[in-house]
Amino acid sequence: MSESETDDNIKSESSHASETDVEDDSEEETIEREAGQQAGTSHHNAEPPPKRDRPGYLHTKSGVKWSLNAPKPRDRRSQYIHKPAVKGNAVNAHAPIEAWSCLLSDDILEIIVKHTNEEIDRNIRDKQAKNIKINLSCHKHIDLIELKACIGLLYYAGMHKMIMSKTVNWWSVHSMPLFKATISHNRFTFILQNLRFDDKNTRPERKLVDRFANIREIWNLFISNCKDNYEPDSNCTIDEQLLSFRGRCSFKIHIPSKPDKYGIKIVSMNDAVTHYMINAMPYVDTIDRDQQEPVPSYYVRKLSEPIHNTERNITCDNWFMSYSLVESMGKNYNTTIVGTMKKNKREIPDRFKKIPANKSNVQFGYTNGKTLVSYNPKNKKIVLLLSSLHYTGKIDTETGKPEIVVFYNKTKGGTDTFDFKCHQYTVARKTFRWPLRLFYGMLDQASVNSFVLYNINEGNELMKRLKFMFELSLALVKPFLIRRLATPTLRLKLRNMIEDFLEAKDLPEDQEVRDFLADNKMPKQKRCGFCPSALDRKTYYKCLQCDMPMCREHVAKICCECSSVRPEQQI
């Protein structure tokens, strides 16, 4: 069967039909001329009525009829021009830590502190039941300030590309002093091991209806903060983000096209200009949806809720795109969509799936305010795109490509660029606990989003990403450094190290023990009880509890032994 005999043949008039029409028109003119002569009226100068153009159409298996002729120009409703802007609490964010706190608020961190302390209590009870000795300096509750300090160290390590190395190397003599000044290595690893994000006692019941129950509570709060503090641009992108994970997870998937291959898929909507993550949903096996609605369409509809009825546009790839989705989003939510389509869709004419015989690289089809383009850039592969934003198909004068293709290439990278920025300075360490991997992903997403909030906020000086993360990490760590500086058993070496990271205004007024505490001074010098005897270090100062002589390196209100903390555990 020839190509002209397929279902999508152009339904134009044949040459035989044209000749018949001409003959019919001649007979009608003859009858009218005879009638005019009988009435005494001459029709010699009368012009024949104009013939109407009969446009060509392509029919598809689903019944959609595409016109090959562009619709007549008309006054299209003007699309509102939206510009990225901050709103909500982010309006008053004039420092990196303030922008970050708008997204990962204290409410979210308090939930983590609460459930982490519950896990620490369980850990202590298990060790006591097994008669395992407990390290009091490590096995204790965490608070909000210490949790922020640990997060700040993760950002600091990610900024310096140290996140994949062993944490013990962070505290080595060759590493950066901020880690030693902030917290001990044992305490840091103990906190990461015990991080929990939900109530473990009620988790089995919640997992029966939600596989994402381990971290659902703080995830919903985080996404709500992302939506409440940002006003997106006119164009948004919906695509997939893959969080690399090799452990056990019931909804772990494999995407060969992604760099990480295996992991947890997050379907997100990002700003096409700033790449800000506006909304996101984890891709789990079970979702609450109408059985008549395809899964990709469900994600597009749910993710785009913040921009419904705002005349914004969504750009997506062929996994999400369908003819029914474009119709539904335009009719019900006043939202346009531009995206690529798979060739197996029943709404696409067969002719558009093949390379044309005349070797033309562009074909356009039109129906009900939607434009379909079949683009053949190299005479080897057909690319199909559907748009409800473009009423007519035009060719870009600069690139020679269809305007729909140029627009798609310009707006499709919102999510991919956001994912690249998350990988650039990631805090994700290797773990076999998928909730912890999701939390690392949230930290990466919060750092990128807060960077966007800070830079687009009027009045803030533009800041580069590396400097932003440096100031953010120090701001998270500083409150814990100030508190640690007031520890009476802190060694002088650590005290000096901490002071290097603090400004003069952050230091306590009476920071030197000898300046405000004269009772620990002895009338005669004695050898330090902590230094080796071979050094023969003499000192005037002693411990207030045991009278142990302490040199300048070990001086404190009370010595380390009296506080039940060994000197090596101070760093």
Coordinates of C-alpha atoms in Angstrom, one line a residue:
M1 CA 0.0 0.0 0.0
S2 CA 1.4 3.4 -1.0
E3 CA 1.8 6.3 1.4
S4 CA -1.1 8.1 -0.2
E5 CA -3.4 5.2 0.9
T6 CA -2.7 5.4 4.7
D7 CA -5.2 6.7 7.3
D8 CA -3.4 10.1 7.6
N9 CA -3.6 11.0 3.9
I10 CA -4.3 14.6 3.2
K11 CA -8.1 14.9 2.6
S12 CA -7.7 17.4 -0.2
E13 CA -9.6 17.5 -3.4
S14 CA -8.3 15.4 -6.3
S15 CA -7.7 16.6 -9.8
H16 CA -10.8 14.7 -11.0
A17 CA -12.9 16.3 -8.3
S18 CA -11.6 19.7 -9.3
E19 CA -12.6 19.2 -13.0
T20 CA -16.1 18.1 -11.9
D21 CA -16.4 21.3 -9.8
V22 CA -15.4 23.4 -12.8
E23 CA -18.0 21.7 -15.0
D24 CA -20.7 22.1 -12.3
D25 CA -19.9 25.8 -12.0
S26 CA -20.1 26.3 -15.8
E27 CA -23.5 24.7 -15.9
E28 CA -24.7 27.0 -13.1
E29 CA -23.3 30.1 -14.9
T30 CA -25.2 29.0 -18.1
I31 CA -28.5 28.6 -16.3
E32 CA -28.0 32.0 -14.6
R33 CA -27.1 33.7 -17.9
E34 CA -30.2 32.3 -19.7
A35 CA -32.3 33.4 -16.8
G36 CA -30.8 36.9 -17.0
Q37 CA -31.4 37.1 -20.7
Q38 CA -35.0 36.1 -20.2
A39 CA -35.4 38.9 -17.6
G40 CA -33.7 41.4 -19.9
T41 CA -30.7 41.7 -17.7
S42 CA -27.2 41.2 -19.0
H43 CA -24.7 39.2 -16.9
H44 CA -21.8 39.8 -19.3
N45 CA -19.7 41.8 -16.7
A46 CA -20.7 39.7 -13.7
E47 CA -17.8 37.9 -11.9
P48 CA -18.0 34.3 -10.8
P49 CA -18.2 33.6 -7.0
P50 CA -14.8 33.0 -5.4
K51 CA -13.9 29.4 -4.7
R52 CA -13.1 28.4 -1.0
D53 CA -9.8 26.8 -0.1
R54 CA -10.3 23.3 1.0
P55 CA -7.5 22.7 3.6
G56 CA -5.7 19.3 4.0
Y57 CA -6.2 17.2 7.2
L58 CA -4.4 14.3 8.8
H59 CA -6.5 11.8 10.7
T60 CA -5.2 9.6 13.5
K61 CA -6.2 6.3 15.2
S62 CA -7.6 8.2 18.2
G63 CA -9.9 10.3 16.0
V64 CA -7.9 13.6 16.4
K65 CA -7.8 15.6 13.2
W66 CA -4.8 17.7 12.5
S67 CA -4.8 20.5 10.0
L68 CA -1.7 21.1 7.8
N69 CA -2.6 24.8 7.3
A70 CA -1.8 27.2 10.1
P71 CA -4.9 28.9 11.7
K72 CA -5.6 32.5 10.7
P73 CA -3.9 35.1 12.8
R74 CA -6.0 36.2 15.7
D75 CA -5.7 38.3 18.8
R76 CA -4.4 35.8 21.3
R77 CA -4.9 36.5 25.0
S78 CA -1.7 37.9 26.3
Q79 CA 0.3 35.6 28.6
Y80 CA 1.0 37.2 32.0
I81 CA 4.7 38.0 32.5
H82 CA 5.9 36.6 35.8
K83 CA 9.3 37.3 37.3
P84 CA 11.0 35.3 40.0
A85 CA 10.5 36.9 43.4
V86 CA 10.6 36.1 47.1
K87 CA 7.6 36.1 49.4
G88 CA 6.7 35.1 52.9
N89 CA 9.5 35.0 55.5
A90 CA 12.1 35.1 52.7
V91 CA 11.4 38.8 52.2
N92 CA 13.4 39.5 55.4
A93 CA 16.2 37.1 54.6
H94 CA 19.3 39.3 54.3
A95 CA 21.9 36.7 55.4
P96 CA 22.6 33.1 54.1
I97 CA 21.5 31.6 57.4
E98 CA 18.3 33.5 57.3
A99 CA 17.4 32.3 53.8
W100 CA 18.3 28.8 54.8
S101 CA 16.2 28.9 57.9
C102 CA 13.1 29.8 55.8
L103 CA 13.3 26.4 54.2
L104 CA 14.7 24.1 57.0
S105 CA 13.0 25.9 59.8
D106 CA 13.5 25.2 63.5
D107 CA 10.2 23.3 63.5
I108 CA 11.6 20.7 61.2
L109 CA 14.9 20.5 63.1
E110 CA 13.1 20.2 66.5
I111 CA 11.3 17.1 65.1
I112 CA 14.7 15.6 64.2
V113 CA 16.1 16.4 67.6
K114 CA 13.1 14.8 69.3
H115 CA 13.2 11.5 67.5
T116 CA 17.1 11.4 67.5
N117 CA 17.0 11.6 71.3
E118 CA 14.5 8.8 71.4
E119 CA 16.9 6.7 69.4
I120 CA 19.8 7.7 71.7
D121 CA 17.8 6.5 74.7
R122 CA 17.1 3.1 73.0
N123 CA 20.8 2.9 72.2
I124 CA 21.8 3.5 75.8
R125 CA 19.3 1.0 77.1
D126 CA 20.6 -1.7 74.7
K127 CA 24.2 -1.1 75.8
Q128 CA 23.2 -1.2 79.5
A129 CA 21.3 -4.5 79.0
K130 CA 24.5 -6.0 77.4
N131 CA 26.8 -4.5 80.1
I132 CA 28.7 -2.4 77.5
K133 CA 30.5 0.6 78.9
I134 CA 29.0 3.9 77.9
N135 CA 31.1 6.9 76.9
L136 CA 29.3 9.7 78.7
S137 CA 30.9 12.4 76.5
C138 CA 29.2 10.8 73.4
H139 CA 26.1 9.0 74.6
K140 CA 24.0 12.0 75.6
H141 CA 21.1 13.9 74.1
I142 CA 21.4 16.3 71.2
D143 CA 19.9 19.8 71.1
L144 CA 19.1 22.2 68.3
I145 CA 22.4 24.1 68.4
E146 CA 24.4 20.9 68.2
L147 CA 22.3 19.5 65.3
K148 CA 22.9 22.8 63.4
A149 CA 26.6 22.5 64.1
C150 CA 26.7 19.0 62.6
I151 CA 24.8 20.2 59.5
G152 CA 27.2 23.1 59.2
L153 CA 30.2 20.7 59.3
L154 CA 28.5 18.6 56.5
Y155 CA 28.2 21.8 54.4
Y156 CA 31.8 22.7 55.2
A157 CA 33.0 19.3 54.1
G158 CA 30.9 19.3 50.9
M159 CA 32.1 22.8 50.0
H160 CA 35.7 21.5 50.2
K161 CA 34.9 18.2 48.3
M162 CA 35.8 16.1 51.3
I163 CA 32.4 14.4 51.7
M164 CA 33.5 11.1 50.2
S165 CA 36.6 10.7 52.4
K166 CA 36.4 9.0 55.8
T167 CA 35.3 11.2 58.6
V168 CA 38.3 10.2 60.6
N169 CA 40.4 12.1 58.1
W170 CA 38.4 15.3 58.8
W171 CA 39.8 15.3 62.4
S172 CA 43.4 14.4 61.4
V173 CA 46.3 16.8 61.9
H174 CA 46.4 17.4 58.2
S175 CA 42.8 18.4 57.9
M176 CA 41.0 21.7 58.6
P177 CA 40.9 22.9 62.3
L178 CA 37.1 23.8 62.2
F179 CA 36.2 20.1 62.7
K180 CA 38.3 19.8 65.9
A181 CA 37.2 23.1 67.2
T182 CA 33.5 22.2 66.9
I183 CA 33.0 18.7 68.0
S184 CA 34.8 15.4 68.6
H185 CA 34.9 12.8 65.9
N186 CA 33.2 10.2 68.1
R187 CA 30.4 12.5 69.0
F188 CA 29.9 13.5 65.3
T189 CA 29.7 9.9 64.0
F190 CA 27.4 8.9 67.0
I191 CA 25.0 11.7 66.0
L192 CA 24.9 10.7 62.4
Q193 CA 24.3 7.0 63.3
N194 CA 21.3 7.9 65.5
L195 CA 19.6 10.5 63.4
R196 CA 15.9 9.7 63.1
F197 CA 13.0 11.5 61.5
D198 CA 9.8 9.9 62.8
D199 CA 8.3 8.0 65.7
K200 CA 9.7 4.4 65.5
N201 CA 6.8 3.0 67.6
T202 CA 4.1 4.1 65.2
R203 CA 6.1 3.5 62.0
P204 CA 4.8 0.0 61.1
E205 CA 1.2 1.3 61.1
R206 CA 2.0 4.3 58.9
K207 CA 4.1 2.2 56.5
L208 CA 1.0 0.1 55.6
V209 CA -0.4 3.1 53.8
D210 CA 2.7 5.1 53.0
R211 CA 6.1 3.7 52.1
F212 CA 7.6 7.1 52.6
A213 CA 6.5 7.2 56.2
N214 CA 10.0 7.2 57.7
I215 CA 10.6 10.8 56.6
R216 CA 7.2 12.0 55.4
E217 CA 6.5 14.5 58.2
I218 CA 9.6 16.7 57.7
W219 CA 9.5 16.2 53.9
N220 CA 6.1 17.8 53.7
L221 CA 7.1 20.7 55.9
F222 CA 10.2 21.3 53.8
I223 CA 8.3 21.3 50.5
S224 CA 5.6 23.6 52.0
N225 CA 8.3 26.1 53.0
C226 CA 9.8 25.9 49.5
K227 CA 6.4 26.8 48.0
D228 CA 5.6 29.5 50.5
N229 CA 8.8 31.5 50.1
Y230 CA 9.1 31.8 46.3
E231 CA 7.2 33.2 43.4
P232 CA 8.2 31.4 40.1
D233 CA 8.9 32.7 36.6
S234 CA 6.5 32.4 33.7
N235 CA 8.1 29.1 32.7
C236 CA 8.6 26.0 34.8
T237 CA 10.1 22.6 34.2
I238 CA 8.9 19.2 35.5
D239 CA 11.5 16.4 35.4
E240 CA 13.2 13.7 37.5
Q241 CA 15.9 14.0 40.1
L242 CA 17.7 10.8 41.1
L243 CA 19.2 10.6 44.6
S244 CA 22.0 7.9 44.4
F245 CA 21.4 5.0 46.7
R246 CA 22.5 1.4 46.7
G247 CA 20.9 0.1 49.9
R248 CA 17.6 -1.6 50.4
C249 CA 14.6 0.4 49.6
S250 CA 11.2 -0.8 48.3
F251 CA 10.9 2.0 45.8
K252 CA 14.5 2.2 44.6
I253 CA 14.6 2.4 40.8
H254 CA 17.2 2.2 37.9
I255 CA 17.5 4.9 35.4
P256 CA 20.4 4.2 32.9
S257 CA 20.4 7.7 31.5
K258 CA 21.2 9.3 34.9
P259 CA 24.8 9.5 36.2
D260 CA 24.0 7.7 39.4
K261 CA 22.0 4.8 37.7
Y262 CA 20.4 3.5 40.9
G263 CA 18.6 5.5 43.5
I264 CA 15.4 7.2 44.8
K265 CA 13.5 9.2 42.2
I266 CA 12.2 12.6 43.1
V267 CA 9.8 14.2 40.6
S268 CA 10.1 17.9 40.9
M269 CA 9.0 21.2 39.4
N270 CA 11.7 23.8 39.0
D271 CA 11.9 27.4 37.8
A272 CA 13.2 27.4 34.3
V273 CA 15.2 30.6 34.9
T274 CA 16.6 30.3 38.5
H275 CA 16.3 26.5 38.8
Y276 CA 14.6 26.9 42.2
M277 CA 12.8 23.7 43.3
I278 CA 9.2 24.9 43.7
N279 CA 7.5 21.5 44.4
A280 CA 8.6 17.9 44.6
M281 CA 7.2 14.4 45.2
P282 CA 9.0 11.1 45.8
Y283 CA 8.3 8.5 43.2
V284 CA 6.8 5.5 45.2
D285 CA 5.0 2.5 43.8
T286 CA 1.6 3.3 45.3
I287 CA -0.1 6.7 44.9
D288 CA -3.7 7.8 45.6
R289 CA -5.0 8.6 42.1
D290 CA -8.0 8.0 39.8
Q291 CA -7.4 4.8 37.9
Q292 CA -8.3 6.5 34.6
E293 CA -5.5 9.0 35.1
P294 CA -2.0 8.0 34.0
V295 CA 0.7 8.1 36.6
P296 CA 2.8 10.8 34.7
S297 CA -0.3 13.0 34.3
Y298 CA -0.9 12.6 38.0
Y299 CA 2.5 13.9 38.9
V300 CA 2.2 16.9 36.5
R301 CA -1.2 17.8 37.9
K302 CA -0.1 17.6 41.6
L303 CA 3.3 19.3 41.2
S304 CA 1.8 22.2 39.2
E305 CA -0.8 23.0 41.9
P306 CA 1.2 26.2 43.0
I307 CA 0.9 27.6 39.5
H308 CA -2.7 26.6 38.6
N309 CA -4.8 29.3 36.9
T310 CA -1.8 31.7 36.6
E311 CA -1.2 31.3 32.8
R312 CA 2.2 29.9 33.4
N313 CA 3.9 27.3 31.1
I314 CA 5.3 23.9 31.9
T315 CA 8.0 22.2 29.9
C316 CA 8.4 18.4 30.3
D317 CA 9.8 15.4 28.5
N318 CA 8.1 12.6 26.7
W319 CA 7.6 10.5 29.9
F320 CA 5.0 13.1 31.1
M321 CA 3.7 14.4 27.8
S322 CA 0.4 13.3 26.3
Y323 CA -2.4 14.9 24.3
S324 CA -4.9 14.3 27.0
L325 CA -2.6 16.0 29.6
V326 CA -2.3 19.1 27.4
E327 CA -6.1 19.3 27.0
S328 CA -6.8 18.8 30.7
M329 CA -4.3 21.3 32.0
G330 CA -5.4 23.9 29.5
K331 CA -9.1 23.4 30.1
N332 CA -9.2 22.9 33.9
Y333 CA -6.1 24.8 35.2
N334 CA -5.4 27.5 32.5
T335 CA -1.8 26.2 32.1
T336 CA 0.1 25.6 28.9
I337 CA 2.5 22.8 28.3
V338 CA 5.4 22.3 25.8
G339 CA 7.2 19.0 25.6
T340 CA 8.4 16.1 23.5
M341 CA 6.2 13.1 22.7
K342 CA 6.7 9.5 22.1
K343 CA 6.0 8.1 18.6
N344 CA 3.6 5.4 20.0
K345 CA 1.0 7.9 20.9
R346 CA -2.3 7.3 19.1
E347 CA -2.9 11.1 18.6
I348 CA 0.1 11.4 16.3
P349 CA -0.4 11.0 12.5
D350 CA 1.6 8.3 10.9
R351 CA 3.0 10.7 8.4
F352 CA 4.7 12.7 11.2
K353 CA 6.6 9.6 12.4
K354 CA 8.4 9.2 9.1
I355 CA 11.0 11.1 7.3
P356 CA 9.2 13.0 4.5
A357 CA 9.9 11.9 0.9
N358 CA 10.8 15.5 -0.1
K359 CA 13.5 15.4 2.7
S360 CA 11.9 18.5 4.4
N361 CA 13.0 18.7 8.1
V362 CA 9.9 20.3 9.5
Q363 CA 6.2 19.4 9.5
F364 CA 3.5 21.3 11.4
G365 CA 0.0 20.2 12.5
Y366 CA -2.7 22.2 14.2
T367 CA -5.8 21.4 16.2
N368 CA -7.9 23.2 18.9
G369 CA -5.1 25.7 19.8
K370 CA -2.4 23.1 19.9
T371 CA 0.6 22.8 17.6
L372 CA 2.4 19.6 16.7
V373 CA 5.8 19.7 15.1
S374 CA 7.8 16.9 13.5
Y375 CA 11.4 17.9 13.4
N376 CA 14.0 16.0 11.3
P377 CA 17.3 17.9 11.9
K378 CA 19.7 15.3 10.3
N379 CA 17.4 13.2 8.1
K380 CA 18.0 10.3 10.6
K381 CA 15.7 10.8 13.6
I382 CA 12.3 12.3 14.0
V383 CA 11.7 14.5 17.1
L384 CA 8.0 15.2 18.0
L385 CA 7.0 18.1 20.1
L386 CA 3.5 19.3 21.2
S387 CA 2.7 22.8 22.4
S388 CA -0.4 24.5 23.7
L389 CA 1.7 27.7 24.1
H390 CA 2.4 28.2 20.4
Y391 CA -0.7 28.7 18.1
T392 CA 1.3 28.6 14.9
G393 CA 4.5 26.9 13.7
K394 CA 7.3 29.4 12.9
I395 CA 10.9 29.0 12.1
D396 CA 13.5 30.8 14.2
T397 CA 15.5 33.1 11.9
E398 CA 18.8 32.8 13.9
T399 CA 19.0 29.0 14.4
G400 CA 16.8 27.8 11.5
K401 CA 14.9 25.6 13.9
P402 CA 11.2 25.7 14.7
E403 CA 10.4 28.2 17.5
I404 CA 8.9 25.4 19.6
V405 CA 12.2 23.5 19.5
V406 CA 14.1 26.6 20.4
F407 CA 11.7 27.3 23.3
Y408 CA 11.9 23.7 24.5
N409 CA 15.7 23.7 24.5
K410 CA 15.7 26.9 26.5
T411 CA 13.3 25.8 29.2
K412 CA 13.8 22.1 29.6
G413 CA 16.9 22.2 31.8
G414 CA 15.4 23.6 35.0
T415 CA 15.5 20.4 36.9
D416 CA 18.7 19.0 35.4
T417 CA 20.6 22.1 36.3
F418 CA 19.2 22.0 39.8
D419 CA 20.3 18.4 40.1
F420 CA 23.8 19.4 38.9
K421 CA 24.0 22.1 41.5
C422 CA 23.0 19.7 44.2
H423 CA 25.8 17.3 43.1
Q424 CA 28.4 20.1 42.9
Y425 CA 28.8 20.6 46.6
T426 CA 26.8 17.6 47.9
V427 CA 26.7 16.6 51.6
A428 CA 25.5 13.0 50.8
R429 CA 27.7 10.5 52.5
K430 CA 27.6 6.8 51.8
T431 CA 24.8 5.2 53.8
F432 CA 22.5 2.1 53.7
R433 CA 19.6 3.9 55.4
W434 CA 17.4 5.5 52.8
P435 CA 15.8 8.0 55.2
L436 CA 19.2 9.4 56.0
R437 CA 20.0 9.6 52.2
L438 CA 16.7 11.6 51.8
F439 CA 17.8 13.9 54.5
Y440 CA 21.1 14.5 52.8
G441 CA 19.2 15.2 49.6
M442 CA 17.0 17.7 51.5
L443 CA 20.2 19.5 52.8
D444 CA 21.5 19.8 49.2
Q445 CA 18.1 21.0 48.0
A446 CA 17.9 23.6 50.8
S447 CA 21.4 24.9 50.1
V448 CA 20.5 25.5 46.4
N449 CA 17.1 27.0 47.1
S450 CA 18.3 29.3 49.9
F451 CA 21.1 30.5 47.5
V452 CA 18.4 31.5 45.0
L453 CA 16.3 33.2 47.7
Y454 CA 19.2 35.2 48.9
N455 CA 20.4 36.4 45.5
I456 CA 17.0 37.5 44.1
N457 CA 16.0 39.3 47.3
E458 CA 16.2 43.0 46.8
G459 CA 18.8 44.7 48.8
N460 CA 21.1 41.7 49.1
E461 CA 24.5 41.9 47.4
L462 CA 25.0 39.2 44.8
M463 CA 27.1 36.3 46.2
K464 CA 28.8 33.4 44.5
R465 CA 27.7 29.9 45.5
L466 CA 31.0 28.9 47.2
K467 CA 31.1 32.0 49.4
F468 CA 27.4 31.5 50.2
M469 CA 28.0 28.0 51.5
F470 CA 31.1 29.1 53.4
E471 CA 29.2 31.8 55.3
L472 CA 26.2 29.4 55.8
S473 CA 28.4 26.7 57.3
L474 CA 30.1 29.1 59.7
A475 CA 26.8 30.6 60.7
L476 CA 25.4 27.2 61.6
V477 CA 28.5 26.2 63.6
K478 CA 29.2 29.6 65.4
P479 CA 26.5 29.2 68.2
F480 CA 27.9 25.9 69.2
L481 CA 31.5 27.3 69.2
I482 CA 30.4 30.1 71.5
R483 CA 28.8 27.6 73.9
R484 CA 31.8 25.3 73.8
L485 CA 34.1 28.1 74.6
A486 CA 32.3 28.5 77.9
T487 CA 33.1 24.9 78.9
P488 CA 35.2 24.9 82.1
T489 CA 37.2 21.8 81.1
L490 CA 38.2 23.1 77.7
R491 CA 41.9 22.9 77.0
L492 CA 43.8 26.0 76.1
K493 CA 44.8 24.6 72.7
L494 CA 41.1 24.1 71.8
R495 CA 40.2 27.5 73.3
N496 CA 42.7 29.3 71.1
M497 CA 41.5 27.3 68.1
I498 CA 37.9 28.3 68.7
E499 CA 38.7 31.9 69.1
D500 CA 40.2 31.9 65.6
F501 CA 36.8 31.3 64.2
L502 CA 35.0 33.8 66.3
E503 CA 34.9 37.6 66.2
A504 CA 35.8 39.7 69.2
K505 CA 32.2 40.6 69.8
D506 CA 31.3 36.9 70.1
L507 CA 33.9 36.1 72.8
P508 CA 32.8 36.1 76.4
E509 CA 34.0 39.0 78.5
D510 CA 35.9 36.8 81.0
Q511 CA 37.3 34.1 78.8
E512 CA 40.6 33.6 80.5
V513 CA 40.3 31.5 83.7
R514 CA 43.3 33.1 85.5
D515 CA 41.8 36.6 85.0
F516 CA 38.6 36.0 87.0
L517 CA 39.4 33.0 89.2
A518 CA 42.3 33.6 91.7
D519 CA 41.5 30.7 94.0
N520 CA 43.1 28.2 91.7
K521 CA 46.5 30.0 92.0
M522 CA 49.2 28.3 94.1
P523 CA 51.8 30.2 96.2
K524 CA 54.6 28.2 94.7
Q525 CA 55.2 26.6 91.3
K526 CA 54.7 22.9 90.9
R527 CA 55.2 20.5 88.0
C528 CA 52.2 20.0 85.8
G529 CA 50.4 16.7 86.5
F530 CA 49.4 16.1 82.9
C531 CA 52.7 16.8 81.1
P532 CA 55.5 14.2 81.0
S533 CA 58.0 14.6 83.8
A534 CA 60.8 14.9 81.3
L535 CA 59.4 18.3 80.2
D536 CA 59.4 19.5 83.8
R537 CA 56.8 22.1 83.2
K538 CA 56.1 24.3 86.2
T539 CA 52.9 26.1 86.9
Y540 CA 51.1 28.3 89.5
Y541 CA 47.7 26.9 88.7
K542 CA 45.8 23.9 90.0
C543 CA 42.5 22.1 89.7
L544 CA 39.8 23.4 92.1
Q545 CA 38.7 19.9 93.1
C546 CA 41.8 17.8 93.3
D547 CA 44.5 20.4 93.4
M548 CA 46.3 18.8 90.4
P549 CA 48.8 21.3 89.0
M550 CA 48.0 22.4 85.5
C551 CA 50.3 24.2 83.0
R552 CA 49.1 26.8 80.5
E553 CA 48.2 24.1 78.0
H554 CA 45.9 22.3 80.4
V555 CA 44.6 25.1 82.5
A556 CA 40.9 25.2 83.3
K557 CA 38.5 25.7 86.3
I558 CA 38.6 22.0 87.0
C559 CA 40.9 19.3 85.4
C560 CA 39.7 16.8 82.9
E561 CA 39.9 13.8 85.2
C562 CA 37.6 15.5 87.7
S563 CA 35.0 16.1 85.0
S564 CA 35.1 12.4 84.0
V565 CA 36.3 13.3 80.6
R566 CA 39.7 12.1 79.3
P567 CA 41.9 14.7 77.6
E568 CA 41.8 12.9 74.3
Q569 CA 38.0 13.1 74.2
Q570 CA 38.1 16.9 74.2
I571 CA 38.7 17.1 70.5

